[in-house]
Tab-separated table of C-alpha atoms in Angstrom:
chain	number	residue	atom	x	y	z
A	29	UNK	CA	84.869	121.188	-0.977
A	30	UNK	CA	82.722	119.361	1.531
A	31	UNK	CA	85.449	119.191	4.215
A	32	UNK	CA	87.763	121.916	5.539
A	33	UNK	CA	91.099	121.313	3.756
A	34	UNK	CA	93.065	120.123	6.778
A	35	UNK	CA	90.360	117.572	7.592
A	36	UNK	CA	90.328	116.473	3.948
A	37	UNK	CA	94.117	115.950	4.060
A	38	UNK	CA	93.806	113.875	7.228
A	39	UNK	CA	91.105	111.713	5.623
A	40	UNK	CA	93.323	111.205	2.558
A	41	UNK	CA	96.224	110.188	4.818
A	42	UNK	CA	94.127	107.715	6.795
A	43	UNK	CA	92.845	106.165	3.541
A	44	UNK	CA	96.417	105.239	2.651
A	45	UNK	CA	96.517	102.785	5.577
A	46	UNK	CA	95.530	99.155	4.820
A	47	UNK	CA	91.894	98.275	5.391
A	48	UNK	CA	90.811	101.900	5.889
A	49	UNK	CA	88.158	102.978	3.389
A	50	UNK	CA	86.392	106.297	2.861
A	51	UNK	CA	83.789	105.888	5.648
A	52	UNK	CA	86.272	104.582	8.233
A	53	UNK	CA	88.740	107.342	7.376
A	54	UNK	CA	86.010	109.948	7.901
A	55	UNK	CA	85.000	108.414	11.208
A	56	UNK	CA	88.595	108.246	12.418
A	57	UNK	CA	89.358	111.797	11.256
A	58	UNK	CA	86.382	113.161	13.193
A	59	UNK	CA	87.459	111.210	16.268
A	60	UNK	CA	90.678	113.277	16.306
A	61	UNK	CA	88.577	116.209	17.585
A	62	UNK	CA	87.948	114.194	20.734
A	63	UNK	CA	91.666	113.731	21.482
A	64	UNK	CA	93.415	116.262	23.672
A	65	UNK	CA	96.269	118.433	22.340
A	66	UNK	CA	98.944	116.305	23.965
A	67	UNK	CA	97.614	113.066	22.453
A	68	UNK	CA	97.469	114.596	18.983
A	69	UNK	CA	100.985	115.995	19.284
A	70	UNK	CA	102.264	112.585	20.351
A	71	UNK	CA	100.413	110.910	17.482
A	72	UNK	CA	101.832	113.421	14.992
A	73	UNK	CA	105.386	113.180	16.324
A	74	UNK	CA	105.389	109.396	16.546
A	75	UNK	CA	104.549	109.111	12.847
A	76	UNK	CA	107.641	111.110	11.922
A	77	UNK	CA	109.747	109.385	14.594
A	78	UNK	CA	108.829	105.919	13.334
A	79	UNK	CA	110.023	106.835	9.858
A	80	UNK	CA	113.133	108.747	10.953
A	81	UNK	CA	114.377	106.803	13.970
A	82	UNK	CA	113.683	103.213	13.082
A	83	UNK	CA	116.285	101.351	11.054
A	84	UNK	CA	117.354	97.750	10.647
A	85	UNK	CA	119.715	96.095	13.123
A	86	UNK	CA	123.126	95.640	11.487
A	87	UNK	CA	123.322	92.086	12.790
A	88	UNK	CA	119.832	90.603	12.418
A	89	UNK	CA	117.810	93.164	10.335
A	90	UNK	CA	115.175	93.484	13.057
A	91	UNK	CA	113.753	96.989	13.543
A	92	UNK	CA	115.591	99.110	16.106
A	93	UNK	CA	116.346	102.727	16.992
A	94	UNK	CA	120.045	101.923	17.556
A	95	UNK	CA	122.786	100.359	15.439
A	96	UNK	CA	122.217	96.989	17.064
A	97	UNK	CA	118.802	95.836	18.302
A	98	UNK	CA	118.103	95.086	21.964
A	99	UNK	CA	118.019	91.350	21.262
A	100	UNK	CA	121.422	91.127	19.546
A	101	UNK	CA	123.003	93.361	22.202
A	102	UNK	CA	121.577	91.324	25.082
A	103	UNK	CA	124.459	89.217	26.455
A	104	UNK	CA	122.017	86.970	28.341
A	105	UNK	CA	120.514	85.581	25.120
A	106	UNK	CA	121.667	82.154	23.947
A	107	UNK	CA	123.961	83.062	21.058
A	108	UNK	CA	124.191	79.443	19.908
A	109	UNK	CA	120.629	79.329	18.587
A	110	UNK	CA	119.443	81.382	15.608
A	111	UNK	CA	115.822	81.669	14.536
A	112	UNK	CA	115.163	82.615	10.909
A	113	UNK	CA	112.040	84.688	10.377
A	114	UNK	CA	110.486	86.467	7.435
A	115	UNK	CA	109.998	89.947	8.900
A	116	UNK	CA	110.295	92.062	12.087
A	117	UNK	CA	106.646	91.402	12.945
A	118	UNK	CA	107.517	87.730	13.404
A	119	UNK	CA	110.355	88.613	15.794
A	120	UNK	CA	107.835	90.581	17.844
A	121	UNK	CA	105.398	87.638	17.869
A	122	UNK	CA	108.099	85.368	19.317
A	123	UNK	CA	109.273	88.001	21.782
A	124	UNK	CA	105.713	88.376	23.040
A	125	UNK	CA	105.419	84.686	23.957
A	126	UNK	CA	108.707	85.148	25.794
A	127	UNK	CA	109.854	81.514	25.882
A	128	UNK	CA	112.545	81.785	23.201
A	129	UNK	CA	115.921	82.993	24.422
A	130	UNK	CA	118.067	82.653	21.285
A	131	UNK	CA	118.867	85.134	18.532
A	132	UNK	CA	117.025	85.979	15.314
A	133	UNK	CA	117.764	86.685	11.698
A	134	UNK	CA	115.182	88.550	9.614
A	135	UNK	CA	115.197	87.483	5.947
A	136	UNK	CA	112.971	90.337	4.833
A	137	UNK	CA	111.132	88.107	2.373
A	138	UNK	CA	110.664	84.563	1.100
A	139	UNK	CA	111.916	82.984	-2.111
A	140	UNK	CA	109.074	83.093	-4.613
A	141	UNK	CA	110.092	82.335	-8.205
A	142	UNK	CA	106.549	83.087	-9.467
A	143	UNK	CA	106.845	86.659	-8.121
A	144	UNK	CA	110.411	87.014	-9.380
A	145	UNK	CA	111.846	86.886	-5.869
A	146	UNK	CA	114.978	84.748	-5.923
A	147	UNK	CA	117.617	84.133	-3.244
A	148	UNK	CA	119.318	87.435	-4.153
A	149	UNK	CA	116.205	89.458	-3.337
A	150	UNK	CA	116.155	88.437	0.331
A	151	UNK	CA	118.773	89.172	3.019
A	152	UNK	CA	120.545	85.845	2.544
A	153	UNK	CA	124.173	87.044	2.434
A	154	UNK	CA	124.120	88.507	5.927
A	155	UNK	CA	122.781	85.192	7.226
A	156	UNK	CA	125.424	83.113	5.396
A	157	UNK	CA	128.156	85.383	6.771
A	158	UNK	CA	126.840	84.852	10.303
A	159	UNK	CA	126.786	81.081	9.774
A	160	UNK	CA	130.473	81.262	8.793
A	161	UNK	CA	131.588	83.575	11.594
A	162	UNK	CA	129.424	82.608	14.540
A	163	UNK	CA	129.350	79.160	15.995
A	164	UNK	CA	125.676	78.210	16.078
A	165	UNK	CA	124.481	74.963	17.598
A	166	UNK	CA	121.022	75.187	16.011
A	167	UNK	CA	119.266	77.072	13.222
A	168	UNK	CA	115.484	77.221	13.605
A	169	UNK	CA	113.354	78.033	10.563
A	170	UNK	CA	110.242	79.933	11.658
A	171	UNK	CA	108.772	80.752	8.261
A	172	UNK	CA	105.114	80.538	7.328
A	173	UNK	CA	104.074	77.117	5.978
A	174	UNK	CA	103.294	78.179	2.402
A	175	UNK	CA	104.952	77.210	-0.872
A	176	UNK	CA	107.250	80.232	-0.546
A	177	UNK	CA	108.126	79.435	3.053
A	178	UNK	CA	108.858	75.772	2.315
A	179	UNK	CA	110.901	76.719	-0.773
A	180	UNK	CA	112.967	79.104	1.333
A	181	UNK	CA	113.528	76.455	4.037
A	182	UNK	CA	114.620	73.889	1.420
A	183	UNK	CA	116.936	76.330	-0.384
A	184	UNK	CA	118.681	77.601	2.728
A	185	UNK	CA	118.871	74.235	4.511
A	186	UNK	CA	120.558	72.766	1.418
A	187	UNK	CA	123.233	75.480	1.465
A	188	UNK	CA	124.004	75.026	5.156
A	189	UNK	CA	123.559	71.250	5.300
A	190	UNK	CA	127.340	70.647	5.229
A	191	UNK	CA	127.859	72.747	8.345
A	192	UNK	CA	128.017	71.056	11.715
A	193	UNK	CA	124.790	72.594	12.895
A	194	UNK	CA	121.372	71.244	13.847
A	195	UNK	CA	118.728	72.511	11.424
A	196	UNK	CA	115.108	72.512	12.578
A	197	UNK	CA	111.822	74.133	11.752
A	198	UNK	CA	108.896	75.064	13.918
A	199	UNK	CA	106.134	72.444	14.019
A	200	UNK	CA	103.147	72.484	11.722
A	201	UNK	CA	100.792	73.356	14.504
A	202	UNK	CA	100.187	76.453	12.450
A	203	UNK	CA	97.313	76.120	9.956
A	204	UNK	CA	98.659	76.011	6.389
A	205	UNK	CA	98.300	79.170	4.330
A	206	UNK	CA	97.562	81.710	7.051
A	207	UNK	CA	99.685	84.695	7.932
A	208	UNK	CA	101.751	84.205	11.075
A	209	UNK	CA	100.544	87.401	12.681
A	210	UNK	CA	97.039	85.929	13.130
A	211	UNK	CA	98.226	82.910	15.114
A	212	UNK	CA	97.526	82.872	18.850
A	213	UNK	CA	100.438	82.743	21.257
A	214	UNK	CA	99.657	79.206	22.480
A	215	UNK	CA	99.751	77.675	18.993
A	216	UNK	CA	102.920	79.575	18.260
A	217	UNK	CA	104.518	78.375	21.478
A	218	UNK	CA	103.564	74.745	20.691
A	219	UNK	CA	104.946	75.121	17.201
A	220	UNK	CA	108.180	76.406	18.667
A	221	UNK	CA	108.598	73.589	21.199
A	222	UNK	CA	107.578	70.875	18.678
A	223	UNK	CA	110.145	71.939	16.107
A	224	UNK	CA	111.549	68.932	14.248
A	225	UNK	CA	114.973	68.173	12.879
A	226	UNK	CA	115.210	68.204	9.113
A	227	UNK	CA	118.895	67.361	8.644
B	28	UNK	CA	110.173	96.480	25.543
B	29	UNK	CA	109.033	94.411	22.573
B	30	UNK	CA	108.733	97.430	20.216
B	31	UNK	CA	111.187	100.273	19.558
B	32	UNK	CA	109.854	103.194	21.595
B	33	UNK	CA	108.712	105.368	18.685
B	34	UNK	CA	106.760	102.449	17.236
B	35	UNK	CA	105.256	101.762	20.666
B	36	UNK	CA	104.147	105.408	20.920
B	37	UNK	CA	102.529	105.231	17.472
B	38	UNK	CA	100.666	102.030	18.454
B	39	UNK	CA	99.455	103.744	21.655
B	40	UNK	CA	98.243	106.733	19.617
B	41	UNK	CA	96.387	104.563	17.105
B	42	UNK	CA	94.706	102.647	19.925
B	43	UNK	CA	93.110	105.899	21.102
B	44	UNK	CA	91.027	106.023	17.899
B	45	UNK	CA	87.560	104.399	18.019
B	46	UNK	CA	87.352	100.766	16.935
B	47	UNK	CA	91.127	100.326	16.809
B	48	UNK	CA	92.336	97.555	19.121
B	49	UNK	CA	95.809	96.226	19.871
B	50	UNK	CA	96.169	94.028	16.774
B	51	UNK	CA	94.791	96.588	14.346
B	52	UNK	CA	96.980	99.320	15.848
B	53	UNK	CA	100.047	97.112	15.394
B	54	UNK	CA	99.106	96.328	11.787
B	55	UNK	CA	98.483	99.999	10.985
B	56	UNK	CA	101.699	101.118	12.708
B	57	UNK	CA	103.759	98.665	10.652
B	58	UNK	CA	102.037	99.855	7.478
B	59	UNK	CA	103.519	103.310	8.082
B	60	UNK	CA	106.884	101.864	7.007
B	61	UNK	CA	105.387	101.372	3.556
B	62	UNK	CA	104.402	105.045	3.188
B	63	UNK	CA	106.858	107.443	1.571
B	64	UNK	CA	108.341	110.359	3.517
B	65	UNK	CA	106.000	112.892	1.936
B	66	UNK	CA	102.884	110.912	2.815
B	67	UNK	CA	103.995	110.524	6.417
B	68	UNK	CA	104.817	114.210	6.729
B	69	UNK	CA	101.396	115.119	5.355
B	70	UNK	CA	99.712	112.651	7.737
B	71	UNK	CA	101.656	114.057	10.692
B	72	UNK	CA	100.984	117.690	9.766
B	73	UNK	CA	97.302	117.170	9.027
B	74	UNK	CA	96.746	115.810	12.538
B	75	UNK	CA	98.090	118.999	14.083
B	76	UNK	CA	96.350	121.170	11.468
B	77	UNK	CA	92.980	119.586	12.127
B	78	UNK	CA	93.280	120.408	15.809
B	79	UNK	CA	94.762	123.898	15.360
B	80	UNK	CA	92.983	125.248	12.296
B	81	UNK	CA	89.478	123.920	12.592
B	82	UNK	CA	86.994	125.886	14.651
B	83	UNK	CA	83.221	126.359	14.692
B	84	UNK	CA	81.500	128.759	12.313
B	85	UNK	CA	80.297	131.830	14.258
B	86	UNK	CA	76.936	131.664	12.527
B	87	UNK	CA	76.010	127.976	12.263
B	88	UNK	CA	78.601	126.101	14.441
B	89	UNK	CA	79.686	123.935	11.490
B	90	UNK	CA	83.416	123.136	11.316
B	91	UNK	CA	85.498	125.596	9.310
B	92	UNK	CA	89.009	126.983	9.008
B	93	UNK	CA	87.670	130.569	8.767
B	94	UNK	CA	85.466	132.739	10.959
B	95	UNK	CA	82.425	131.911	8.843
B	96	UNK	CA	81.995	128.553	7.068
B	97	UNK	CA	81.780	128.239	3.288
B	98	UNK	CA	78.056	127.513	3.460
B	99	UNK	CA	77.085	130.596	5.523
B	100	UNK	CA	79.328	132.837	3.388
B	101	UNK	CA	77.896	131.521	0.106
B	102	UNK	CA	75.524	134.216	-1.202
B	103	UNK	CA	73.943	131.739	-3.625
B	104	UNK	CA	72.451	129.627	-0.850
B	105	UNK	CA	68.770	130.082	-0.016
B	106	UNK	CA	68.964	132.056	3.239
B	107	UNK	CA	65.241	131.588	3.901
B	108	UNK	CA	65.573	127.908	4.776
B	109	UNK	CA	67.409	126.643	7.849
B	110	UNK	CA	68.169	122.996	8.506
B	111	UNK	CA	68.798	121.995	12.130
B	112	UNK	CA	71.258	119.164	12.555
B	113	UNK	CA	72.927	117.505	15.517
B	114	UNK	CA	76.576	117.751	14.481
B	115	UNK	CA	78.958	118.802	11.686
B	116	UNK	CA	79.045	115.234	10.311
B	117	UNK	CA	75.353	115.598	9.463
B	118	UNK	CA	76.017	118.827	7.565
B	119	UNK	CA	78.605	116.962	5.515
B	120	UNK	CA	76.142	114.134	4.805
B	121	UNK	CA	73.632	116.633	3.404
B	122	UNK	CA	76.301	118.516	1.473
B	123	UNK	CA	77.403	115.262	-0.113
B	124	UNK	CA	73.954	114.538	-1.558
B	125	UNK	CA	74.076	118.098	-2.902
B	126	UNK	CA	70.331	118.675	-3.376
B	127	UNK	CA	69.841	120.992	-0.385
B	128	UNK	CA	70.590	124.639	-1.033
B	129	UNK	CA	69.555	126.263	2.244
B	130	UNK	CA	71.525	127.042	5.395
B	131	UNK	CA	72.263	124.921	8.466
B	132	UNK	CA	72.437	125.247	12.190
B	133	UNK	CA	74.440	122.722	14.214
B	134	UNK	CA	72.955	122.069	17.655
B	135	UNK	CA	75.994	120.148	18.890
B	136	UNK	CA	73.840	117.687	20.785
B	137	UNK	CA	70.295	116.543	21.508
B	138	UNK	CA	68.163	117.092	24.594
B	139	UNK	CA	68.440	113.970	26.758
B	140	UNK	CA	67.113	114.382	30.303
B	141	UNK	CA	68.289	110.864	31.239
B	142	UNK	CA	71.886	111.850	30.425
B	143	UNK	CA	71.504	115.215	32.135
B	144	UNK	CA	71.552	117.103	28.815
B	145	UNK	CA	68.937	119.827	28.950
B	146	UNK	CA	68.215	122.686	26.528
B	147	UNK	CA	71.060	124.742	28.072
B	148	UNK	CA	73.650	122.064	27.185
B	149	UNK	CA	73.089	122.367	23.421
B	150	UNK	CA	73.680	125.432	21.204
B	151	UNK	CA	70.070	126.593	21.412
B	152	UNK	CA	70.663	130.299	22.110
B	153	UNK	CA	72.488	130.946	18.861
B	154	UNK	CA	69.614	129.331	16.996
B	155	UNK	CA	66.939	131.356	18.805
B	156	UNK	CA	68.878	134.557	18.094
B	157	UNK	CA	68.987	133.683	14.398
B	158	UNK	CA	65.230	132.999	14.389
B	159	UNK	CA	64.691	136.516	15.794
B	160	UNK	CA	67.123	138.320	13.494
B	161	UNK	CA	66.837	136.458	10.228
B	162	UNK	CA	63.633	136.094	8.318
B	163	UNK	CA	63.331	132.346	7.671
B	164	UNK	CA	60.533	130.905	5.599
B	165	UNK	CA	61.119	127.329	6.783
B	166	UNK	CA	62.942	125.509	9.571
B	167	UNK	CA	63.750	121.867	8.761
B	168	UNK	CA	64.555	119.497	11.621
B	169	UNK	CA	67.059	116.861	10.450
B	170	UNK	CA	67.720	115.088	13.728
B	171	UNK	CA	67.991	111.364	14.198
B	172	UNK	CA	64.656	109.654	14.927
B	173	UNK	CA	65.404	108.561	18.482
B	174	UNK	CA	63.804	109.574	21.764
B	175	UNK	CA	66.426	112.315	22.141
B	176	UNK	CA	65.913	113.557	18.587
B	177	UNK	CA	62.130	113.630	18.892
B	178	UNK	CA	62.345	115.326	22.298
B	179	UNK	CA	64.578	118.007	20.806
B	180	UNK	CA	62.217	118.530	17.853
B	181	UNK	CA	59.232	118.855	20.198
B	182	UNK	CA	61.024	121.221	22.574
B	183	UNK	CA	62.323	123.558	19.899
B	184	UNK	CA	59.212	123.495	17.704
B	185	UNK	CA	57.127	124.508	20.767
B	186	UNK	CA	59.356	127.533	21.388
B	187	UNK	CA	59.216	128.741	17.805
B	188	UNK	CA	55.599	127.749	17.091
B	189	UNK	CA	54.408	131.341	17.549
B	190	UNK	CA	56.732	132.603	14.815
B	191	UNK	CA	55.439	132.963	11.289
B	192	UNK	CA	57.629	130.203	9.937
B	193	UNK	CA	56.971	126.786	8.431
B	194	UNK	CA	58.381	124.048	10.663
B	195	UNK	CA	59.105	120.682	9.088
B	196	UNK	CA	61.132	117.585	9.752
B	197	UNK	CA	62.770	115.143	7.388
B	198	UNK	CA	60.681	112.063	6.632
B	199	UNK	CA	60.941	108.837	8.565
B	200	UNK	CA	62.549	107.037	5.688
B	201	UNK	CA	65.420	106.605	8.094
B	202	UNK	CA	65.258	103.413	10.165
B	203	UNK	CA	64.511	104.206	13.800
B	204	UNK	CA	67.437	104.028	16.222
B	205	UNK	CA	70.351	104.094	13.815
B	206	UNK	CA	73.018	106.739	13.597
B	207	UNK	CA	72.530	109.110	10.665
B	208	UNK	CA	76.071	108.632	9.421
B	209	UNK	CA	75.298	105.028	8.380
B	210	UNK	CA	72.384	105.989	6.136
B	211	UNK	CA	72.931	105.802	2.369
B	212	UNK	CA	72.604	108.963	0.320
B	213	UNK	CA	69.418	107.821	-1.474
B	214	UNK	CA	67.485	107.208	1.761
B	215	UNK	CA	68.720	110.499	3.108
B	216	UNK	CA	67.658	112.346	-0.040
B	217	UNK	CA	64.174	110.757	0.118
B	218	UNK	CA	63.914	111.665	3.769
B	219	UNK	CA	64.797	115.255	2.875
B	220	UNK	CA	62.238	115.572	0.043
B	221	UNK	CA	59.456	113.817	2.038
B	222	UNK	CA	59.782	116.156	5.001
B	223	UNK	CA	56.386	116.849	6.584
B	224	UNK	CA	54.917	119.903	8.196
B	225	UNK	CA	54.495	119.650	11.949
B	226	UNK	CA	52.923	123.051	12.702
């Protein structure tokens, strides 16, 4: 028992986070001593709050603390344009650049037959229902340019190709094979404005 | 308001930790969604517990959840040898290599006139009281080999030089100028066994 038990538990907890190894966990755990009581209480509470309060928007699946996220409930957004993204992080990336004023739909995954992820394993039904009910002018695919992303674009665009809707995807300004969260805002903004029609 | 407020608070909390910037904090905060309820509860509780339960040992200043740390209260330790270290992390480094069986004293800092840290700003009194009361055979300095470390060794060894006690310091196997927590266990063990007498 090299560490006091509470410190040991904190180190174990930190090690569960991605990219945090033994040494980093120890360093971070010790740094907690330097935080004031209020900061630690906020840290502690926010962990629980994130798990308890955050759910998926009933309309677009984005993360929210309410039934409907702040984007879907914003009447000023252009409800004729829908941007399809893989996960809530991607919504946040677009919201940070601030130039997109349409709505989103979060698929929660990409079709990947090799990993056993078919169309039924992603949130496709909710999207297809929206396509039927709402009157979109344009659907923008903003999925990462990998095999899985392209497969998903092809699969979905085929299904909706008979609809009277413009289907586009963001431009390949994004380097192939990288995760979207590492792209800088400028590249992402260019990719958004250079989106090209695919049907 | 790009993030739901609880997620924003968690990101702010993570950013207060050393070496965690905006992007890393966001990545770590999102990874909390992948933890199960029990893991998050333990993480949350351990943060509070670390702050509330951990105090300094009344004898050696090492971190502990009791009045006296497990090292000072262990009757099997050699109570004739005292190792002076800068902080509790250093105690843990030595405990991890496991070959030292004596006691410790944590100074909680090093003398650094340039930073306005004199002998009164470190826990020197508790150490001097122990030197008077307890009958040590050897005092080992295990401070980092920087100007501040060497100054502290010189200052303290001068004060206790009249005592009938062997004064030593760990060998300079440790590269000059680096923090002790980055040293591998083997180097640290060699430095401990190669300690040399200075008076």
